[in-house]
Amino acid sequence: MSFEFTVVLPTHNPRADYLAETLAALQKQTLPLESWELLLIDNRSEPPLEGRVDLSWHPHGRIILEGRLGLTRALLAGFHAAAGAFVATVADDNVLEPDYLREALRIFAEFPRLGAIGGKSLPRFDEEPPPWVMDFQGLLALRDFGPESLIADPPATGFPKCAPLGAGMVLRTRAAKLYAAEVELSAARAALDRAGDSLASSGDNDMALTALKHGYSLGYFPTLSFTHLMPPARTSLVYLSRLQRSIMRSFVQMLAIHELCPWPPILPVTLPMRKLRAWFRNRPWAGPAARLTWERAAGQLEGQADNWRAARAGD
């Protein structure tokens, strides 16, 4: 059976109330249920979600078990199984606006060269965060580029600003399956996103650049909008520091894979001295913003050292 749309919802030990809101928003989509399928990818939740999550409201909803831990592995399971012409990747803390799927179809019909699109990701905090957090919204997968649409056409000469976030990304299924086929052959690319304690976060960037490589355009469209649910732990300085370093490290690795990295590989043996210089240059003790700037610098240097190792290993 084929569909207009496939929604892939990967999850690992989800927060029950957030997942319930995510599913309730999907149930309210204006696109008729008969025209799209819902694939909930249970990525080694303990206990498993089967029998604990009710998808009976959706005639084409099902749970797929993916035993290999990691966001990339969960997404690949969804992409391989997708029977829709388009596929949306929805996180278990995303609350889509009711017209999200229908609007995505309209955009793809209007712009047939597009391969992957996204839109606004707006926060709802369980507790009001410290004011400085709002200067680092990108770390939290929050985005609002304003009322104008943005499109980036191939070839890629750098990383495009309008490349969609993984949360709420909508792809042509052809582009998603091309990405899946490539990543299955590369351990390095499979490790670009979160798995276990890792906060690596460049799998979505890898998807976007893969679409560009295959001749598709990317787009930001403000008429696509969802609410991103935010628990207090996600806005702590300790968490954001870890996240900033991991994001930058995986981003540098990802750019190198696509031959777009502006920073050269560095010898790992030079890493401690380079990081020490960056520590004094960025003065992380001066406050949260300085701390996160230091973590970004450290992550970049670690990524450059990783790229040296990868080049030596031939991966």
Short mmCIF file of N, CA and C in Angstrom, two decimals, residues 11 57 60 79 99 126 172 176 214 251 289 302:
data_model
loop_
_atom_site.label_atom_id
_atom_site.label_comp_id
_atom_site.label_asym_id
_atom_site.label_seq_id
_atom_site.Cartn_x
_atom_site.Cartn_y
_atom_site.Cartn_z
N THR A 11 11.71 7.14 19.09
CA THR A 11 11.69 7.44 20.52
C THR A 11 12.44 6.38 21.31
N TRP A 57 -6.22 4.74 17.09
CA TRP A 57 -6.93 5.81 16.41
C TRP A 57 -6.48 5.98 14.96
N HIS A 60 -3.41 3.35 9.92
CA HIS A 60 -2.13 2.90 9.37
C HIS A 60 -1.00 3.23 10.34
N PHE A 79 12.83 5.08 7.56
CA PHE A 79 12.99 5.38 6.14
C PHE A 79 12.88 4.12 5.29
N ASP A 99 -2.23 21.80 10.52
CA ASP A 99 -2.12 21.76 9.06
C ASP A 99 -0.70 21.42 8.60
N ASP A 126 8.63 24.17 30.37
CA ASP A 126 7.92 23.79 31.59
C ASP A 126 8.17 24.81 32.70
N ARG A 172 11.36 14.39 0.62
CA ARG A 172 10.89 13.44 -0.38
C ARG A 172 11.42 12.07 0.03
N ALA A 176 15.16 10.58 1.29
CA ALA A 176 15.38 9.88 2.57
C ALA A 176 16.00 8.51 2.34
N HIS A 214 22.47 15.18 -4.13
CA HIS A 214 21.72 14.45 -5.14
C HIS A 214 20.83 15.37 -5.99
N PHE A 251 29.46 18.34 14.08
CA PHE A 251 29.28 19.20 12.90
C PHE A 251 30.56 19.28 12.08
N ALA A 289 27.55 32.66 28.77
CA ALA A 289 27.82 32.85 27.34
C ALA A 289 29.28 32.52 27.02
N GLU A 302 38.22 19.30 18.82
CA GLU A 302 38.08 17.84 18.91
C GLU A 302 37.63 17.25 17.58
#
